GROMACS .gro file of C-alpha atoms in nm:
model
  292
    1UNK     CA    1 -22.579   9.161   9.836
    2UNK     CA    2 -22.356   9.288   9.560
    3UNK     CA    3 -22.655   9.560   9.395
    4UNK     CA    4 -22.690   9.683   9.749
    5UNK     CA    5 -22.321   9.761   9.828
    6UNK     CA    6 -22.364   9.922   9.485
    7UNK     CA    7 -22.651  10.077   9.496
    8UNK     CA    8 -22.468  10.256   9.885
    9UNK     CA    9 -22.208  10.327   9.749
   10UNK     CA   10 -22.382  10.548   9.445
   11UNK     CA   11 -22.595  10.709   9.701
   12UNK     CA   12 -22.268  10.796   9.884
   13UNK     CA   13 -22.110  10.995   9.597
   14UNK     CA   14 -22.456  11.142   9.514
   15UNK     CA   15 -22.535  11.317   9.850
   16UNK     CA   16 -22.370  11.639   9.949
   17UNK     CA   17 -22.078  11.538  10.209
   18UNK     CA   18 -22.226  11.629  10.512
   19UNK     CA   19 -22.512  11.323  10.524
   20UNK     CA   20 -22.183  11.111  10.447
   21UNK     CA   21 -22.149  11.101  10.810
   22UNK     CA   22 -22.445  10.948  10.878
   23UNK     CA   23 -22.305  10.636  10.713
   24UNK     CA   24 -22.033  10.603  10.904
   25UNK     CA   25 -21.983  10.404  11.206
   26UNK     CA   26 -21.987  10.682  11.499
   27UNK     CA   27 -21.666  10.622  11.624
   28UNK     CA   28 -21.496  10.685  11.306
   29UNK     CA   29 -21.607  11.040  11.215
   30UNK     CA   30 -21.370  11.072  11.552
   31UNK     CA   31 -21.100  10.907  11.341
   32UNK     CA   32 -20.817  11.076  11.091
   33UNK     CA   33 -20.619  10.819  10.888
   34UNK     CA   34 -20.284  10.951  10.769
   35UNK     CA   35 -20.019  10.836  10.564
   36UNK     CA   36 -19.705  10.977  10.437
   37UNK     CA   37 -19.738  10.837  10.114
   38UNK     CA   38 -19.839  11.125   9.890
   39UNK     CA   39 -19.969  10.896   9.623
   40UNK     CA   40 -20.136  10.665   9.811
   41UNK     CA   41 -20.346  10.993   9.935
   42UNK     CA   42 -20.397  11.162   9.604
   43UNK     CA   43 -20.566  10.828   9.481
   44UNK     CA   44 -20.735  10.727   9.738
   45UNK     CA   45 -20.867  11.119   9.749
   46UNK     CA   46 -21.003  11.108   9.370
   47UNK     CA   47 -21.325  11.002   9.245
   48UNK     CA   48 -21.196  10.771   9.050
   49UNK     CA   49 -21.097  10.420   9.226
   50UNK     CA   50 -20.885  10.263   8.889
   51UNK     CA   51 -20.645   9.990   9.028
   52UNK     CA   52 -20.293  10.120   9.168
   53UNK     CA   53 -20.089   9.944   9.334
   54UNK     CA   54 -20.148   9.726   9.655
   55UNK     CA   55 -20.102   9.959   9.896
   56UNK     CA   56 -20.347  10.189   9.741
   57UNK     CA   57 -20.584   9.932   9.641
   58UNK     CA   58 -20.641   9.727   9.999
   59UNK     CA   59 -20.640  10.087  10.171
   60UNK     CA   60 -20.916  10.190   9.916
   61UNK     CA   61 -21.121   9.865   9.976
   62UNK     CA   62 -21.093   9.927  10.393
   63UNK     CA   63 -21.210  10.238  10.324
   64UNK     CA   64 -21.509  10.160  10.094
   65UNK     CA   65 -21.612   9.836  10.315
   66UNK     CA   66 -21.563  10.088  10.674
   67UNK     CA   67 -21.801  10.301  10.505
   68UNK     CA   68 -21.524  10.590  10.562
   69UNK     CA   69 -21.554  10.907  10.352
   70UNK     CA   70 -21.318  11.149  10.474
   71UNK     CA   71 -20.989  11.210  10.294
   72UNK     CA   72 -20.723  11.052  10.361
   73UNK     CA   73 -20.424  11.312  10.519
   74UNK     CA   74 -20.146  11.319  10.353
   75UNK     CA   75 -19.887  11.402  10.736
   76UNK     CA   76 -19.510  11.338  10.761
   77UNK     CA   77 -19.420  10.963  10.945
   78UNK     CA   78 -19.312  11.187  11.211
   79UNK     CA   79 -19.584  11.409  11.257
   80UNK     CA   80 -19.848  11.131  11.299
   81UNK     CA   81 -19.627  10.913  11.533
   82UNK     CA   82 -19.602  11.248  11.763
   83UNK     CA   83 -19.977  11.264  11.721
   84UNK     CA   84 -20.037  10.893  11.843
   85UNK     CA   85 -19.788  10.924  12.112
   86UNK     CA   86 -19.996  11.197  12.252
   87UNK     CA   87 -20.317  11.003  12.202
   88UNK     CA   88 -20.477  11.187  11.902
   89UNK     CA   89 -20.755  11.011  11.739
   90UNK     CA   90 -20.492  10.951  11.412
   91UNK     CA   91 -20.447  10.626  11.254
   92UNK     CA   92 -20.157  10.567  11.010
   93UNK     CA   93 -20.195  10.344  10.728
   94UNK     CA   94 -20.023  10.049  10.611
   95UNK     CA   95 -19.748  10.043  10.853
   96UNK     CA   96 -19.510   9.719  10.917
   97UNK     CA   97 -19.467   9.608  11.293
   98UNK     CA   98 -19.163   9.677  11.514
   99UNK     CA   99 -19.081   9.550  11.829
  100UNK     CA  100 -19.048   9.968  11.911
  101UNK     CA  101 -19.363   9.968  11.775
  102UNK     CA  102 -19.566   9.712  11.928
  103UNK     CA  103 -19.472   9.821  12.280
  104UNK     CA  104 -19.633  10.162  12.203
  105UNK     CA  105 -19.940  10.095  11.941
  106UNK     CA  106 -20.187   9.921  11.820
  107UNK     CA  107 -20.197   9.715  11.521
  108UNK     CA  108 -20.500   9.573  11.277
  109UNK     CA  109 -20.493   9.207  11.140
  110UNK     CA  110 -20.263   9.244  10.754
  111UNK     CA  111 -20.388   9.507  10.521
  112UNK     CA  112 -20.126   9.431  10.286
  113UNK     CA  113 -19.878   9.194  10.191
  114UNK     CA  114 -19.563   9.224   9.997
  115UNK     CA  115 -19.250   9.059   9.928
  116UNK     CA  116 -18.957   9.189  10.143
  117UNK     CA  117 -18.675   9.438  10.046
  118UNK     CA  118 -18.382   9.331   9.815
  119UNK     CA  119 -18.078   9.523   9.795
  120UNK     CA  120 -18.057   9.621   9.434
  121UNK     CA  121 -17.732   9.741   9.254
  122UNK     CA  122 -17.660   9.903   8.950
  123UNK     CA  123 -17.505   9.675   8.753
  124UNK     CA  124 -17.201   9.869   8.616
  125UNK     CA  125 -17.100   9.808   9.007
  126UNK     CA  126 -16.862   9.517   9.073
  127UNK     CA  127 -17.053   9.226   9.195
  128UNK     CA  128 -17.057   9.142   9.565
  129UNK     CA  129 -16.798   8.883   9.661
  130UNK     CA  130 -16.916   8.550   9.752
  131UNK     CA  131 -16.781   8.650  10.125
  132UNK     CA  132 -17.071   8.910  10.188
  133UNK     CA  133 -17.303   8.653  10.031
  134UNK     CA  134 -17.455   8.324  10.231
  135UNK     CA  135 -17.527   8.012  10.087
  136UNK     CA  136 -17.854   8.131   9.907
  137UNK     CA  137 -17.682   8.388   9.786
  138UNK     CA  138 -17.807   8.635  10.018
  139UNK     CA  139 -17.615   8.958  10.174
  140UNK     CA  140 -17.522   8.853  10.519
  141UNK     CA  141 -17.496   9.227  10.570
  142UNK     CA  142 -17.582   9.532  10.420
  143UNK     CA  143 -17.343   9.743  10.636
  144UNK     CA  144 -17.064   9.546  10.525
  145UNK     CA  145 -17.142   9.553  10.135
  146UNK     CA  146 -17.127   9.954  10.210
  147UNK     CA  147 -16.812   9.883  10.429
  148UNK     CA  148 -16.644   9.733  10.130
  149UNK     CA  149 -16.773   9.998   9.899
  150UNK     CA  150 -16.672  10.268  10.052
  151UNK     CA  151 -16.711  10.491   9.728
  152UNK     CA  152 -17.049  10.368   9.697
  153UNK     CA  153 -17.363  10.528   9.853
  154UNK     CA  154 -17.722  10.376   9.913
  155UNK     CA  155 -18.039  10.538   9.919
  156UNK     CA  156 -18.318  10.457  10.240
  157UNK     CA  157 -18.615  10.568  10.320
  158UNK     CA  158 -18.644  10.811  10.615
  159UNK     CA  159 -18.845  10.675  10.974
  160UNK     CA  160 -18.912  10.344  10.780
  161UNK     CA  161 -18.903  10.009  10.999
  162UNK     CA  162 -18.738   9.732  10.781
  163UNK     CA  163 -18.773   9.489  11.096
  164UNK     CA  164 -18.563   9.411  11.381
  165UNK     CA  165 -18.249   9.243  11.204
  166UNK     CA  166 -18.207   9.480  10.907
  167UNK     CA  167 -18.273   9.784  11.127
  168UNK     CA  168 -17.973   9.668  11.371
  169UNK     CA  169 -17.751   9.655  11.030
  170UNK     CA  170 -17.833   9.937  10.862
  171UNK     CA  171 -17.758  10.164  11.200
  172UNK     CA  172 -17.391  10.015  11.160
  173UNK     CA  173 -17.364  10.180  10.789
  174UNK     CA  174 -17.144  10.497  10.775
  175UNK     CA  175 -17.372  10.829  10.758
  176UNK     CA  176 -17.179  11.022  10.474
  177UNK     CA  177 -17.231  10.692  10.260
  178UNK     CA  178 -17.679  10.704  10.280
  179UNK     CA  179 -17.861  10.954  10.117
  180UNK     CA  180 -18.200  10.951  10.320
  181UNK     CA  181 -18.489  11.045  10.127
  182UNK     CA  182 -18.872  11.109  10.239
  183UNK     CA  183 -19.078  10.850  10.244
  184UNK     CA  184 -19.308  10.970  10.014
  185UNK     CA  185 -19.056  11.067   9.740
  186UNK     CA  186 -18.847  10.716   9.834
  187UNK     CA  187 -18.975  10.541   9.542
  188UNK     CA  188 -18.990  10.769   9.231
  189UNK     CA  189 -18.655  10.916   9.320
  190UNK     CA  190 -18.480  10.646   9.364
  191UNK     CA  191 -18.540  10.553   9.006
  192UNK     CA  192 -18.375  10.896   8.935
  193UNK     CA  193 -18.081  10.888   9.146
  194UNK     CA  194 -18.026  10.516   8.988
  195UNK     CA  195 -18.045  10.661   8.626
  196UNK     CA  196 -17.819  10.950   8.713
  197UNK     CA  197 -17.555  10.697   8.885
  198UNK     CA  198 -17.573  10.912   9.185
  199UNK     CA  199 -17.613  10.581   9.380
  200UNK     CA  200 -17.496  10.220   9.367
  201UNK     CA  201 -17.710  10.077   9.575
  202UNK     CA  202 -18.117  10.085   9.720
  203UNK     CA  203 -18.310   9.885   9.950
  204UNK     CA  204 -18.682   9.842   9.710
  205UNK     CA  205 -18.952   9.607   9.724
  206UNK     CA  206 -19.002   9.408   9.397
  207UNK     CA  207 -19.316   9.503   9.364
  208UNK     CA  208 -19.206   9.855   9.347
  209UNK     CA  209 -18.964   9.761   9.039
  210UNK     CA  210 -19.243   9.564   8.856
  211UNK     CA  211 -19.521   9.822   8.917
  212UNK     CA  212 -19.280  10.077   8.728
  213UNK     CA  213 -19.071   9.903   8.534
  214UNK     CA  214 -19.259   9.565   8.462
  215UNK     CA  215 -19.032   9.343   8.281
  216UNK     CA  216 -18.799   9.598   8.135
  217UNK     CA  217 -18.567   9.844   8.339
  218UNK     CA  218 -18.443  10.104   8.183
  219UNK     CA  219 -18.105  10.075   8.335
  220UNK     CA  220 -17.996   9.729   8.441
  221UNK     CA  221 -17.946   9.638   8.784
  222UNK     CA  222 -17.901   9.323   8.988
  223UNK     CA  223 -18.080   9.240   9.296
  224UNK     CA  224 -18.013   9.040   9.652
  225UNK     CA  225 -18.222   8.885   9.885
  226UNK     CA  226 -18.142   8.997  10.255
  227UNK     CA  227 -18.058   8.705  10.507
  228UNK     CA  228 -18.252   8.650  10.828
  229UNK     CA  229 -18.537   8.848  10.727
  230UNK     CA  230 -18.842   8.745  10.602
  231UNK     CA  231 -18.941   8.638  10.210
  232UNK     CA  232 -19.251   8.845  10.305
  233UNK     CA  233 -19.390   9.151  10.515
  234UNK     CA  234 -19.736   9.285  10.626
  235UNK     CA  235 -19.879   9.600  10.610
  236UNK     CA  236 -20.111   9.710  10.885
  237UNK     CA  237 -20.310  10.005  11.004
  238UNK     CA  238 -20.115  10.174  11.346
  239UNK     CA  239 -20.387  10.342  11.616
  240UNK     CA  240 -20.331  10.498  11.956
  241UNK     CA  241 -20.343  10.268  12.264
  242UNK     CA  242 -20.668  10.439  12.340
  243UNK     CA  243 -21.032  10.369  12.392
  244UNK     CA  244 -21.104  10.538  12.063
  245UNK     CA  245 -20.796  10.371  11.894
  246UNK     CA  246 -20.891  10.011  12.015
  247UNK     CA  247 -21.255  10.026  11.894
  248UNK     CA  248 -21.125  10.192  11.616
  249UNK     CA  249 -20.893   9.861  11.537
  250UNK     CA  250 -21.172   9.667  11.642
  251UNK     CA  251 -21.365   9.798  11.358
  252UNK     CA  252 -21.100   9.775  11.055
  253UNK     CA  253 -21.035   9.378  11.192
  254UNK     CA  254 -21.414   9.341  11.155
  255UNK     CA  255 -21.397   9.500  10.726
  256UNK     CA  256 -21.054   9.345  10.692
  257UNK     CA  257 -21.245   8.976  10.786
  258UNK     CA  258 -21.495   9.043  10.533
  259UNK     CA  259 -21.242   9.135  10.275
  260UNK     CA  260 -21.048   8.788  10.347
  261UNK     CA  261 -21.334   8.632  10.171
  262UNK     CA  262 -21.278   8.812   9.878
  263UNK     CA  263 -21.083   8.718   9.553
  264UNK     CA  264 -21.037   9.092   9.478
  265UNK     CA  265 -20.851   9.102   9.796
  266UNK     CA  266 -20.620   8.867   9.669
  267UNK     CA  267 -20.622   8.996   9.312
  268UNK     CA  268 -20.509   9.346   9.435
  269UNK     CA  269 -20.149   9.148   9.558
  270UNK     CA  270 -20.145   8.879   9.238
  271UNK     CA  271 -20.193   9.240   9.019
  272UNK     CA  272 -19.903   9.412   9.075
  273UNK     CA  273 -19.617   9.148   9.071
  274UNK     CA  274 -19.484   8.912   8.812
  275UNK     CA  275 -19.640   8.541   8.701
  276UNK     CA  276 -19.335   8.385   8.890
  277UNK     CA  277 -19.459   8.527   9.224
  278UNK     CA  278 -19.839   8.447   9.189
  279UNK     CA  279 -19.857   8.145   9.329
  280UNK     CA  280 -19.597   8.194   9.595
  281UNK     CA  281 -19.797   8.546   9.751
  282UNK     CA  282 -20.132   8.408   9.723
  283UNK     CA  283 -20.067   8.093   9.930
  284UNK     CA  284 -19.934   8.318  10.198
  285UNK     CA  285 -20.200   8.540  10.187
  286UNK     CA  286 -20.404   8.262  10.210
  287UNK     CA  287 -20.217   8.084  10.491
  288UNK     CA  288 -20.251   8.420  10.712
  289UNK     CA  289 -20.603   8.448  10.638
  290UNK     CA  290 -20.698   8.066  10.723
  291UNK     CA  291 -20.510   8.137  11.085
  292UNK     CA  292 -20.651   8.452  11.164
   0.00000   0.00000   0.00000
């Protein structure tokens, strides 16, 4: 089964792009996948598939197991949510649920799963006080950290859903203290801006930190989990409430269900964060996948 999938997909990159079509499920040479994550897009674009990151790396196996070979668009948040609303055949990738967004969209089974958002700090900044901390040591509240710090700014992503809770919060932080950044520049310039001491504070995924930085920062920082959320988040694949968009879902559950069964699905989390979270990520991606 393996030398035929390989022997495919060499016949795929052989043949001139228009018999590519002919490979792919009918419904899906309707479809347009977008994301706004500009290097997510210029990998999964290249000939070369070398390991990424996660995000990259589960997107590029949907894509290879859908038998999908047109480029992935590289479209503004935005812009593709405007296109869904109106019912365009667009799909955006790697996504994480909101109840805004469930009312409106559809969602695929997990593409991706990482560990939730910690509020990181530089650490020439005062610690926070035990009072804006709970009993794990978690921030009750990042609006009232910023509250408190009211010389300090934080850097977040633009249209990006950290769930319900955190959402609610961060709408209660003070405009003039966030410096909103695109989503697709959200994670190299926050490095930057950290260096520079522009900001004191950013809301990053530690897999984002490790994939960069590994075991070594270059400036030193402390981190903070985030009460009532999560330890971890999903990534899915957002469609149009559509006929198109539904089969379209119905399709991706159907590669994502053979890709379950697949170490290299798990290897692609495992990769990219370090030993101590192993275990901990693959027995949740393998208690999602056994109650799917």
């Amino acid at each position: 089964m393996h030398g035929f999938r390989l022997l495919i997909c060499v016949v795929f990159y052989t043949y001139p792009t228009i018999l590519l079509a002919q490979h792919t499920p009918a419904i899906l040479q309707q479809v347009r996948f977008h994301s706004d994550n500009v290097f997510l897009t210029q990998k999964i674009n290249q000939s070369s598939q070398d390991p990424y990151s996660t995000a990259v790396d589960t997107v590029q196996m949907l894509m290879d197991e859908m038998g999908y070979h047109h480029p992935v668009l590289n479209v503004p948040l935005s812009r593709s949510f405007m296109q869904l609303d109106k019912g365009n055949p667009v799909c955006v990738l790697n996504k994480v649920k909101s109840p805004e967004r469930v009312k409106k969209y559809l969602f695929s089974s997990p593409l991706s799963y990482f560990q939730t958002q910690r509020l990181y700090q530089l650490a020439s900044v005062k610690p926070l006080g035990e009072h804006l901390l709970d009993e794990r040591g978690q921030v009750i509240s990042v609006s009232d950290v910023l509250d408190e710090y009211t010389r300090s700014a934080i850097i977040l992503p633009e249209n990006y859903s950290f769930g319900e809770v955190l959402d609610s919060d961060i709408a209660q932080i003070n405009s003039k203290q966030i410096i909103p950044m695109s989503n697709s520049a959200y994670y190299q310039r926050f490095m930057t801006l950290f260096e520079k001491q522009r900001v004191d504070f950013a809301l990053i995924f530690p897999a984002s930190m490790y994939i960069n930085f590994g075991d070594s920062e270059p400036y030193e920082t402390r981190s903070y989990g985030i009460a009532q959320t999560p330890d971890f988040v999903t990534g899915h694949v957002i469609c149009a409430d559509t006929e198109v968009g539904q089969q379209t879902i119905a399709l991706i559950d159907q590669a994502l269900a053979s890709l379950y069964q697949s170490e290299r699905f798990v290897d692609a989390h495992v990769a990219y964060l370090p030993p101590s979270a192993h275990t901990e990520i693959r027995d949740v991606i393998l208690e999602h996948i056994t109650a799917q």
